[in-house]
Coordinates of C-alpha atoms in Angstrom, one line a residue:
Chain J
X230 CA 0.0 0.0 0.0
X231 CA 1.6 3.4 -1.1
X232 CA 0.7 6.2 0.9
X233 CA -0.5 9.6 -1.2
X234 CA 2.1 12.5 -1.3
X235 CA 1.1 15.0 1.2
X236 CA 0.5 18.4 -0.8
X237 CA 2.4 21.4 0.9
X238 CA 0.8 23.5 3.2
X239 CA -0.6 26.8 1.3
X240 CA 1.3 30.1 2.3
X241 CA -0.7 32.8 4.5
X242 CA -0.5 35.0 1.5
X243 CA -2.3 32.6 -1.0
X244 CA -4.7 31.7 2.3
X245 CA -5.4 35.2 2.5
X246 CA -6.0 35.9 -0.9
X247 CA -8.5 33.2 -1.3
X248 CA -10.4 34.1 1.6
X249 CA -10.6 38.1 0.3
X250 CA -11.3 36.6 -2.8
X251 CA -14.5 34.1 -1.7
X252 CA -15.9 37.3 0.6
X253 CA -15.5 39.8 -3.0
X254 CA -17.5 37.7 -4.9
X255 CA -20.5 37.0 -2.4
X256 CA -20.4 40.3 -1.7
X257 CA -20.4 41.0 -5.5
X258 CA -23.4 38.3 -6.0
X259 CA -25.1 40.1 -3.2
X260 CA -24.8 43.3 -4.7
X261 CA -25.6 42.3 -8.2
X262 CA -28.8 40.5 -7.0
X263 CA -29.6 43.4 -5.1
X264 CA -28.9 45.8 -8.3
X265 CA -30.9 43.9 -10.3
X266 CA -34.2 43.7 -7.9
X267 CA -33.6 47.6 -7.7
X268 CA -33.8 48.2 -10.9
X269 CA -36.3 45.6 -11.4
X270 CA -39.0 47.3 -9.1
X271 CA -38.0 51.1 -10.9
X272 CA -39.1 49.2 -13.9
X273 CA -42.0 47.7 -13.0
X274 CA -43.3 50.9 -12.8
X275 CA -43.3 51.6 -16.0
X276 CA -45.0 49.1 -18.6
X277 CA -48.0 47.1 -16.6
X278 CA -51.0 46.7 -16.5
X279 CA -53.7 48.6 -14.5
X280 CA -54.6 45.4 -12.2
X281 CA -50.9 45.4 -11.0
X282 CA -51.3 49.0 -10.0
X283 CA -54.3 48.4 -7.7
X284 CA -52.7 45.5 -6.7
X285 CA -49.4 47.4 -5.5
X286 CA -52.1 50.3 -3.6
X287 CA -53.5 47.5 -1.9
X288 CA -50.4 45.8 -0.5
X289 CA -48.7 48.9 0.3
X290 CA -51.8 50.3 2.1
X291 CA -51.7 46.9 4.1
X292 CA -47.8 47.2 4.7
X293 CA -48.4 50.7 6.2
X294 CA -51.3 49.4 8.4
X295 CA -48.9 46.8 9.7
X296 CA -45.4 48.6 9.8
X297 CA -46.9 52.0 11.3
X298 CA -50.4 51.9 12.3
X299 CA -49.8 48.3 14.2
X300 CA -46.7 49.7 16.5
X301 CA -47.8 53.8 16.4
X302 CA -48.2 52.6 20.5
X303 CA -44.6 50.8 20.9
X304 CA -43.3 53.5 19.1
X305 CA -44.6 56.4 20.8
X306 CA -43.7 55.0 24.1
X307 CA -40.3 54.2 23.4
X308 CA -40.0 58.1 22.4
X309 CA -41.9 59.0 25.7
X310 CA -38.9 57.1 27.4
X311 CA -35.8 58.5 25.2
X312 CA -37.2 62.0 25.9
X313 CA -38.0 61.3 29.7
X314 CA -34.1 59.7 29.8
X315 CA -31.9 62.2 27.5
X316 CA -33.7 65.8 29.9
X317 CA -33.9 63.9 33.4
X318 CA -29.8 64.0 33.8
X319 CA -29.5 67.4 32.2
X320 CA -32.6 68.7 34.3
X321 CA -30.7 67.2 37.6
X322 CA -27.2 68.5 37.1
X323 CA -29.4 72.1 36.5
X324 CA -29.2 72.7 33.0
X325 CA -33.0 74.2 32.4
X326 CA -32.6 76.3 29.6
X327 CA -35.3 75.4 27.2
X328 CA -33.2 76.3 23.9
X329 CA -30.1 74.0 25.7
X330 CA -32.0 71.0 25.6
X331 CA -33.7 71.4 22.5
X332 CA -30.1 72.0 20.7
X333 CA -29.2 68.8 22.5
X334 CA -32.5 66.6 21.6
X335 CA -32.6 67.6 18.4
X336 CA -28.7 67.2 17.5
X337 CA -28.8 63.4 19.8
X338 CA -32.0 62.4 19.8
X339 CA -34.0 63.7 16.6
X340 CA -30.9 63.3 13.8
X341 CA -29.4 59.8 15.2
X342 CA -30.9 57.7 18.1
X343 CA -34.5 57.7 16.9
X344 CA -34.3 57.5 13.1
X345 CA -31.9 54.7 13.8
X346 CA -34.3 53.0 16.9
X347 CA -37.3 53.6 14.4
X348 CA -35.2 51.3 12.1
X349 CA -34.7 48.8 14.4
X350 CA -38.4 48.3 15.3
X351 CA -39.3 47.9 12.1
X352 CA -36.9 45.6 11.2
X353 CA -37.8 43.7 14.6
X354 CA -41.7 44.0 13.8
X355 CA -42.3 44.1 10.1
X356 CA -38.9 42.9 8.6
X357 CA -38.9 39.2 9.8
X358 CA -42.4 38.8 9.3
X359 CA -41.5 39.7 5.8
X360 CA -38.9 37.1 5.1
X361 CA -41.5 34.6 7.1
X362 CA -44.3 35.5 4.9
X363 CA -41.9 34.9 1.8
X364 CA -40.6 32.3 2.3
X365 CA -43.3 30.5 3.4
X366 CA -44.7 31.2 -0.3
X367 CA -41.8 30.2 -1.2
X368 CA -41.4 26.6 0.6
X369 CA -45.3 26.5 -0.8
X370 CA -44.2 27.2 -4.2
X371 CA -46.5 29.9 -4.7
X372 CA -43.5 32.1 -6.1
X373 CA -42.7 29.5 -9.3
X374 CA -47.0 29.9 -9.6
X375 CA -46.6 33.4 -10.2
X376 CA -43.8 33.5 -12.6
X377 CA -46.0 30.7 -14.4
X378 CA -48.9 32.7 -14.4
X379 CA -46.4 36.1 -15.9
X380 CA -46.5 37.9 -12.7
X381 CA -42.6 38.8 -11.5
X382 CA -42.8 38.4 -8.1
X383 CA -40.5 41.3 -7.4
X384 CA -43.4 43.5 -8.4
X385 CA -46.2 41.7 -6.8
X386 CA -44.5 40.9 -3.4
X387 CA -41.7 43.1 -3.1
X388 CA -42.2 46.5 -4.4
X389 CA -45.1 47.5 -1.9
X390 CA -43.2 45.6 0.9
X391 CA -40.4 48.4 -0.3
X392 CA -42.6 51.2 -0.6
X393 CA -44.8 50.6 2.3
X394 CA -42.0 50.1 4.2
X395 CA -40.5 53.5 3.4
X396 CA -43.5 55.9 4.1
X397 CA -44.1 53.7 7.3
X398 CA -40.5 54.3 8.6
X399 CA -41.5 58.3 7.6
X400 CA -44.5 58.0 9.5
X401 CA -42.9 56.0 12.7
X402 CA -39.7 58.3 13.1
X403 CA -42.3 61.8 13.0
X404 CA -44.2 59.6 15.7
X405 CA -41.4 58.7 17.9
X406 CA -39.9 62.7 17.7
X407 CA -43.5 63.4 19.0
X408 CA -42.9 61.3 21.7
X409 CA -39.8 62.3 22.9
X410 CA -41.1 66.1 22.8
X411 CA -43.6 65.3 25.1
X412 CA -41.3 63.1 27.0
X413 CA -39.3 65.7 27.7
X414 CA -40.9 68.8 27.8
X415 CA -42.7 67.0 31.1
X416 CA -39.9 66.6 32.6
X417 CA -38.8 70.4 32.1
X418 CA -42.2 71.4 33.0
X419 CA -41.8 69.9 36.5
X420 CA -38.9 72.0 37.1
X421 CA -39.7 74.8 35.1
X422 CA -42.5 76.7 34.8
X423 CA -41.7 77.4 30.8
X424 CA -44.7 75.4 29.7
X425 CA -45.6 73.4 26.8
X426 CA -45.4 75.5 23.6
X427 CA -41.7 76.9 24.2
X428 CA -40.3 73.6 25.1
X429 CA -42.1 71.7 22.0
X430 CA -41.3 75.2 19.9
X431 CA -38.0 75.4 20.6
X432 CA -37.4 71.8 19.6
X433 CA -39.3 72.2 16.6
X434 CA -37.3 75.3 16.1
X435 CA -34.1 72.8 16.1
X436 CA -35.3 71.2 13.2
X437 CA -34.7 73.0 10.0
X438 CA -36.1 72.1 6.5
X439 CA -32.5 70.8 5.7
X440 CA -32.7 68.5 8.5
X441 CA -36.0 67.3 7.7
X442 CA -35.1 66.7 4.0
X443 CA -32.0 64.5 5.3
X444 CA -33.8 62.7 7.7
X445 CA -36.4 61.9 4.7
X446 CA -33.8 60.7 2.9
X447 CA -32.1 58.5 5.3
X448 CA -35.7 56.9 5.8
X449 CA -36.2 56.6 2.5
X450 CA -32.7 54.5 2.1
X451 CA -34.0 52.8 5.4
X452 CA -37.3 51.7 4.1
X453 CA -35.8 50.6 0.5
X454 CA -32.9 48.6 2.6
X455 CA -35.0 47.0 5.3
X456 CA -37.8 46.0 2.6
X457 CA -35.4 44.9 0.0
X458 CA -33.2 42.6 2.3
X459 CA -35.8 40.8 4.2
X460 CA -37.8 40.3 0.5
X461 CA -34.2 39.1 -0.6
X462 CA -33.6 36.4 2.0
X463 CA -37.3 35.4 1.7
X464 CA -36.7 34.8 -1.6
X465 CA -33.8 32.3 -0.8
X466 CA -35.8 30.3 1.4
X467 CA -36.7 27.6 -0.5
X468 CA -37.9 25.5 3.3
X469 CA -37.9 25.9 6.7
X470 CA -34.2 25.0 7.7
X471 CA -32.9 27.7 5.0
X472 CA -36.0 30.2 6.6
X473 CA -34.4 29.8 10.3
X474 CA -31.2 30.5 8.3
X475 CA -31.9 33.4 6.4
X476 CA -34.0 35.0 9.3
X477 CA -30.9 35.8 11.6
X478 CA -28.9 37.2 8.7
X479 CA -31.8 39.5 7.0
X480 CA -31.9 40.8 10.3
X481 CA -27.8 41.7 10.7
X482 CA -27.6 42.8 7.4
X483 CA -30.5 45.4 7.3
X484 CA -29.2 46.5 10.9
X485 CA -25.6 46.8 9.7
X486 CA -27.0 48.9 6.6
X487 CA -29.1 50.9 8.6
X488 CA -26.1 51.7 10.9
X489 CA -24.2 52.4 8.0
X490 CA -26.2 54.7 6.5
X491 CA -26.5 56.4 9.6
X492 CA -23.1 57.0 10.2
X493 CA -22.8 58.5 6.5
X494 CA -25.4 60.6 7.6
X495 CA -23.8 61.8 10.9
X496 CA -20.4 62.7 9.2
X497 CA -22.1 64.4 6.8
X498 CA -23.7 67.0 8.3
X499 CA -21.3 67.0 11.5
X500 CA -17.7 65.9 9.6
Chain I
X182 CA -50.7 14.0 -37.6
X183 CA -50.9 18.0 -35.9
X184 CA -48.4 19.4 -35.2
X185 CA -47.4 18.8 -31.1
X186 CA -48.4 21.0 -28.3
X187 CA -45.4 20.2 -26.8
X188 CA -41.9 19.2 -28.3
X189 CA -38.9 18.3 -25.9
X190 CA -35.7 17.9 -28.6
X191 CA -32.6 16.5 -27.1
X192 CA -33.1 18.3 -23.9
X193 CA -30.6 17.5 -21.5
X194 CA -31.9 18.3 -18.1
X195 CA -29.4 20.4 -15.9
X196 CA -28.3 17.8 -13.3
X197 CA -24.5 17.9 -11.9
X198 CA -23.7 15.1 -14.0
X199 CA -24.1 14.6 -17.4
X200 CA -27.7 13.0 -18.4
X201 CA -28.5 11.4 -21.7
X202 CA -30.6 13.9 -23.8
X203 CA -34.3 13.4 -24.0
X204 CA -36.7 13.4 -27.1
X205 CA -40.3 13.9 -26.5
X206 CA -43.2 14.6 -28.4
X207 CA -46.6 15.4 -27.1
X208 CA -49.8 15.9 -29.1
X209 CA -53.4 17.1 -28.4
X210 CA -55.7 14.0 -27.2
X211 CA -52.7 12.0 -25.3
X212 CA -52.3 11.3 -21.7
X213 CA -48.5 11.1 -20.2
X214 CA -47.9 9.6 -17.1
X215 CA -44.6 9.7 -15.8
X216 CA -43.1 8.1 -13.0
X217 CA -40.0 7.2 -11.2
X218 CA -37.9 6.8 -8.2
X219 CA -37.5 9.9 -5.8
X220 CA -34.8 12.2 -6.9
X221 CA -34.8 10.6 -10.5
X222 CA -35.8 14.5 -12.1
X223 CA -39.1 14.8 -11.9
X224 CA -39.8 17.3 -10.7
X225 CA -37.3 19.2 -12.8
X226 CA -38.4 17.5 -16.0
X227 CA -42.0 19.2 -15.0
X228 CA -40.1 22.6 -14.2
X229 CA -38.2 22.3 -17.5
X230 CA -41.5 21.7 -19.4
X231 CA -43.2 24.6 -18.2
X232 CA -40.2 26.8 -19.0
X233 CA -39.6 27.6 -15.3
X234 CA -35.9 26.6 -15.5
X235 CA -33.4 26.3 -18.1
X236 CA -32.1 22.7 -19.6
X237 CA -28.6 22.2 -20.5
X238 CA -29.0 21.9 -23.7
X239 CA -31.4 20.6 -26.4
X240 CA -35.2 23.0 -27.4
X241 CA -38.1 22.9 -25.4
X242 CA -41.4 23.7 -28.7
X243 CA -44.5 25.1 -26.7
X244 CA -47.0 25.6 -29.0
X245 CA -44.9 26.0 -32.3
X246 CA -42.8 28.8 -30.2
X247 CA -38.7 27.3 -29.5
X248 CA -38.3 28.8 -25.6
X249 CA -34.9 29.7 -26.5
X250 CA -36.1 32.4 -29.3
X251 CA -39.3 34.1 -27.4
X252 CA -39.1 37.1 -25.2
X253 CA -40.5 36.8 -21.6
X254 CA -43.9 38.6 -22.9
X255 CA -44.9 35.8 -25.8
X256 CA -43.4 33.4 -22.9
X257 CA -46.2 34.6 -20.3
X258 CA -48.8 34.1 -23.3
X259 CA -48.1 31.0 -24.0
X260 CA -48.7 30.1 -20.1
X261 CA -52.2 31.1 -20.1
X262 CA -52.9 28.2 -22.7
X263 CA -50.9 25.9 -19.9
X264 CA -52.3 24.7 -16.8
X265 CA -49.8 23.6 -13.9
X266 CA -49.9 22.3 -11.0
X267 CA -46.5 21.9 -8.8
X268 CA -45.5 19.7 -6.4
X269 CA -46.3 21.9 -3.8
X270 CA -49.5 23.7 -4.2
X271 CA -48.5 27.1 -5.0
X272 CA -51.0 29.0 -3.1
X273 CA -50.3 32.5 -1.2
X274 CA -51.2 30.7 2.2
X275 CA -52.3 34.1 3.8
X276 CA -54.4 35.0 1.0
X277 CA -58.3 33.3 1.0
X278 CA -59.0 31.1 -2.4
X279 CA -60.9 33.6 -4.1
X280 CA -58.2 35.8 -4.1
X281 CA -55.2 32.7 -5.0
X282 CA -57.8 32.2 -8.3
X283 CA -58.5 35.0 -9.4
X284 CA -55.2 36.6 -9.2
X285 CA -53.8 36.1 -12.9
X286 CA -57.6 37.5 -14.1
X287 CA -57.2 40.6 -12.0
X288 CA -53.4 40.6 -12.3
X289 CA -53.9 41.2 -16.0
X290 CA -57.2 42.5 -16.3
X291 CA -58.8 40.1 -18.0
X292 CA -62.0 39.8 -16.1
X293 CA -64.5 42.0 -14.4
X294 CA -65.3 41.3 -10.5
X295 CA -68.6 40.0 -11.8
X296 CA -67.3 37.8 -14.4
X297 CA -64.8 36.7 -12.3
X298 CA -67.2 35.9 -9.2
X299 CA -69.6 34.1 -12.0
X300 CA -66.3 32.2 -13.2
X301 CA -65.3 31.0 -10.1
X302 CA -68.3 29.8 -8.9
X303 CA -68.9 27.8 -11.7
X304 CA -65.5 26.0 -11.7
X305 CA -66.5 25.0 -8.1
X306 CA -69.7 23.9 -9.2
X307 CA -68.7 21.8 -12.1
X308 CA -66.5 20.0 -10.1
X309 CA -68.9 19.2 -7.1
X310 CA -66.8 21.6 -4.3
X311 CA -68.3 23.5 -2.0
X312 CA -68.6 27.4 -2.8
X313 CA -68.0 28.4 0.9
X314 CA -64.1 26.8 -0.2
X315 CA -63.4 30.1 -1.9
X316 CA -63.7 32.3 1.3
X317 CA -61.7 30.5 3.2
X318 CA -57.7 31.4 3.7
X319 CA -55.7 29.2 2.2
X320 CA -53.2 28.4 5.1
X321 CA -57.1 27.3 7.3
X322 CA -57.7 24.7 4.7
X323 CA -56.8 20.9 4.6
X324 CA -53.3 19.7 2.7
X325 CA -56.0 17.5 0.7
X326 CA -58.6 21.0 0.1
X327 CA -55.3 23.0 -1.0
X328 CA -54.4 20.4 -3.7
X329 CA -57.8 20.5 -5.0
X330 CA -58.2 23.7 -5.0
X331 CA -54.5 24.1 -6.7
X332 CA -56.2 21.1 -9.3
X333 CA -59.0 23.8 -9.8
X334 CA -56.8 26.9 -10.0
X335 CA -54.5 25.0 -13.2
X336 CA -58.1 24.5 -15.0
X337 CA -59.9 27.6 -14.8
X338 CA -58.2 28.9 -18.8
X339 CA -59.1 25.8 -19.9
X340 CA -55.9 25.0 -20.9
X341 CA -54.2 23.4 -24.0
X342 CA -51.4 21.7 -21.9
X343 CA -52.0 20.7 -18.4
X344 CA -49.4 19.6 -16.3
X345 CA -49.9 18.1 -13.4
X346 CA -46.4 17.2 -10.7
X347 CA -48.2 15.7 -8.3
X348 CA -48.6 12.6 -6.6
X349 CA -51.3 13.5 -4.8
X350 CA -53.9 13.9 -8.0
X351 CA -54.6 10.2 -8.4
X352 CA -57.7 10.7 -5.4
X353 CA -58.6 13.5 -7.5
X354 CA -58.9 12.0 -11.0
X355 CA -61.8 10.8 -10.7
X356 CA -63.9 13.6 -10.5
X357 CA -61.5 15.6 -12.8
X358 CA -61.9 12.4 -15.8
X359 CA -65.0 13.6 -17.2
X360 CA -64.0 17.0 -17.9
X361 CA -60.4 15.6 -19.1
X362 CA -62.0 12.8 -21.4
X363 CA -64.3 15.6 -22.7
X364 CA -61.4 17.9 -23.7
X365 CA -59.0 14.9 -24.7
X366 CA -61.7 13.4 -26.9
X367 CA -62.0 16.8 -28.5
X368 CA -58.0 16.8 -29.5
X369 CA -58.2 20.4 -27.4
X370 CA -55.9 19.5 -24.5
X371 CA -52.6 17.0 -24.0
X372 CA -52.3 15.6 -19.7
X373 CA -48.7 15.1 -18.6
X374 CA -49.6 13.9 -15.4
X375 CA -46.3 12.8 -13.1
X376 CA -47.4 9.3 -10.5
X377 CA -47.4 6.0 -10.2
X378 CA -48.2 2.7 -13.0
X379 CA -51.4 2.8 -10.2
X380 CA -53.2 5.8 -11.4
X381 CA -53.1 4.0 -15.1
X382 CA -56.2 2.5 -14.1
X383 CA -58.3 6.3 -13.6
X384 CA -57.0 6.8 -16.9
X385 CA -58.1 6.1 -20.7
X386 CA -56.2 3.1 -21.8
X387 CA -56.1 4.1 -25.4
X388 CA -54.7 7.5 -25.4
X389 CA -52.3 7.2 -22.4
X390 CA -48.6 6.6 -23.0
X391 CA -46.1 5.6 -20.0
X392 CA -42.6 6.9 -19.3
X393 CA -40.3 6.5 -16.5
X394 CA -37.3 8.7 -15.3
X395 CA -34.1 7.0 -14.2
X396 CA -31.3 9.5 -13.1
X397 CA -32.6 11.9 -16.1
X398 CA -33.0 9.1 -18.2
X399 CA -37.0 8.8 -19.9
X400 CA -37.7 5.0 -20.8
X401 CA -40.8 4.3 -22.7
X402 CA -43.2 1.8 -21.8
X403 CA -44.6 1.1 -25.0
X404 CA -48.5 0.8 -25.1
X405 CA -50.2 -2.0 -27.3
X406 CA -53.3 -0.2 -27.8
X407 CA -51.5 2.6 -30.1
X408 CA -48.1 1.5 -31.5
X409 CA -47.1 4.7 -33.6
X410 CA -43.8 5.1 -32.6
X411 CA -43.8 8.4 -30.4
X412 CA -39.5 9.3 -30.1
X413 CA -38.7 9.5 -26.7
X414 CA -35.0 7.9 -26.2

């Protein structure tokens, strides 16, 4: 019996290289596939027919109702409470002045912690459930249906997943700055008799048209992100192992985009 | 003899390993049943078929139309003269019936809400199901209901071609056979129906031909009622 010659061991470098070289191309794979479903949905728009278009209303209207109107509660409390928690340290070390904390609110609170919280609720809430609800079609075959009945999925399932998702983060990140206003301006109001209006004035004061149109527009890349990722790994579930797979990851990836994007954002306007 | 409905010429289904090419021809009037072991392709034969995925190499003819030369338009067309049911059932499990039917009508506006409601009521009716069935949501229903309903939902164009990659039909065909022979003694539809040699018996002897799939492999099972030589290697 002749024993095999045993190959020699691969240098770091070539080790190295091949690892760089496997994480490229999924990332390049991922990217494509995302590229394509992008451009996909932007051309769905354009040459359909009118059933697709009341079908798209429908299921974005139903997206809204379950990304926005369905946590409008979770949402506004979790505001209440990152109001109540950003003024009560400031209020107890003796900073009052109204225009103080509404600099600070609106610089901490408004432009990074609650855009980015908002995104993380809905990819909690409405983003798994997403990928569930996909896949699930998916492990039913109701996905290879469509296609055999000449409906893309992308524009049936995905597209008002996208779009809903984007006017609900809109809708939820307004709500949760609401929340936080009043969150805080009670707390000022116990110590200070400035009332109300200044306190939520002065915060809205904080908030220019600029910073409106960037947070619109970081919401806008966090609705198209979250909605396009979880549709993306639902997509790749073809049963439920590869669903309790794909789940975790959706989830890490639109939160490392989302955190991303934010930190663009911050540099941006701060850099 | 007409031309086929459906022409598979030296296809070679996309396994990892090489598979002999496969030459099938399928006319208006003729039943094929096609079995085989688990994992022996199908499944994918069935996908490859329908057009859903791509073969190695050979032409799939749907209709007169070679798949390779047709854009994705002409492709979808040509579906709505197929009817196909998959292995799994294919309904949108959060969605009730009515909606999982009429989909493709609305989807491409093909029917009013009337027409559609009339429609579907009357597919439920000709094949003795219950009407409440449509109101239901898909994912409440029996596995057995869903199939059915799936049987129902690859019949409502009346199609041409109707393919059926299912197991689980054979409990079916026996309510489904008078509407089949009707359409198969009319030369206006062709049944590629994928089970065992135990459903032969729900089906016409003289039109139905038998084939079984080894590892990608078709074998005929030549039928002494009708022994025109149909090429299938």
């Amino acid at each position: 019996m002749s024993l095999a010659p045993i190959p020699p061991p691969a240098s770091v470098q070539a080790v190295l290289a091949a690892v760089l070289a496997a994480v490229l191309q999924r990332t390049g794979h991922g990217l494509g596939r995302f590229a394509y479903m992008s451009g996909n949905l932007v051309a769905g728009f354009f040459h359909t027919s009118s059933g697709r278009y009341r079908y798209l209303l429908k299921h974005t209207i139903q997206q809204i109702y379950f990304t926005a109107l369905q946590s409008y509660q979770l949402v506004f409390f979790i505001g209440l409470a990152l109001g109540i928690l950003m003024v009560v340290p400031m209020v107890s070390l003796g900073f009052t002045d109204v225009d103080m904390l509404s600099s600070l609110m609106s610089k901490v609170l408004f432009q990074q912690l609650i855009p980015f919280i908002t995104a993380i609720v809905a990819i909690g809430r409405s983003g798994t459930a997403i990928t569930s609800e996909i896949a699930s079609m998916q492990s039913q075959q109701a996905i290879d249906m469509l296609l055999l009945q000449g409906i893309d999925p992308h524009h049936l399932l995905v597209q008002p997943r996208v779009i809903g998702m984007t006017f609900s983060m809109m809708l939820l990140t307004i709500w949760m700055i609401a929340g936080a206003i009043l969150g805080a301006s009670s707390i000022v109001l116990m110590v200070d008799d400035a009332g109300w209006l200044p306190v939520i004035r002065a915060s809205a004061n904080r908030l220019s048209l600029g910073e409106w149109g960037l947070m619109a527009l970081m919401m806008l890349w966090f609705g198209m992100a979250i909605g396009t990722i979880h549709c993306y790994y639902g997509l790749q579930s073809a049963n439920a192992v590869q669903t309790a797979m794909n789940l975790p990851k959706a989830f890490v990836r639109s939160f490392l985009s989302c955190l991303l994007v934010i930190t663009l954002f911050s540099l941006v306007r701060y850099g | 003899m007409a031309d086929p409905i459906l022409h598979l010429k030296r296809v070679v289904l996309p396994f990892q390993e090489p598979t002999p090419a496969i030459d099938l021809v399928i006319h208006t009037g003729e039943i094929w049943l096609i079995d085989g072991p688990a994992k022996s392709g199908k499944t994918t034969l069935f996908k490859v078929m329908s057009g859903l995925i791509q073969p190695h190499g050979g032409e799939i003819i749907l209709f007169g139309n070679s798949l390779r030369r047709i854009s994705n338009r002409t492709l979808a067309r040509l579906r709505r003269r197929m009817g196909v049911l998959l292995e799994g059932d294919g309904l949108i499990p959060s969605w009730s019936i009515y909606d999982n039917l009429a989909l493709p009508w609305r989807y491409h506006d093909l029917l009013s809400e009337q027409a559609l409601q009339q429609t579907l009521v009357a597919l439920l009716q000709q094949f003795d199901e219950e009407e409440e069935l449509l109101y239901r949501v898909a994912a409440t229903l029996t596995i057995e209901q869903r199939r059915r309903m799936a049987v129902l939902r690859s019949l409502q164009n009346d199609p041409s071609l109707l393919l059926l990659d299912n197991d689980g039909v054979a409990s079916y065909l026996e309510r489904l056979m008078p509407y089949l022979q009707r359409r198969l003694d009319d030369h206006s539809l062709a049944l590629v129906l994928r089970g065992t040699a135990a459903m032969a018996r729900y089906l016409p002897a003289d039109r139905l031909h038998r084939a079984t799939l080894r590892a990608g492999t078709l074998h005929l099972h030549a039928n002494p009622s009708h022994l025109d030589q149909r090429s299938v290697t």
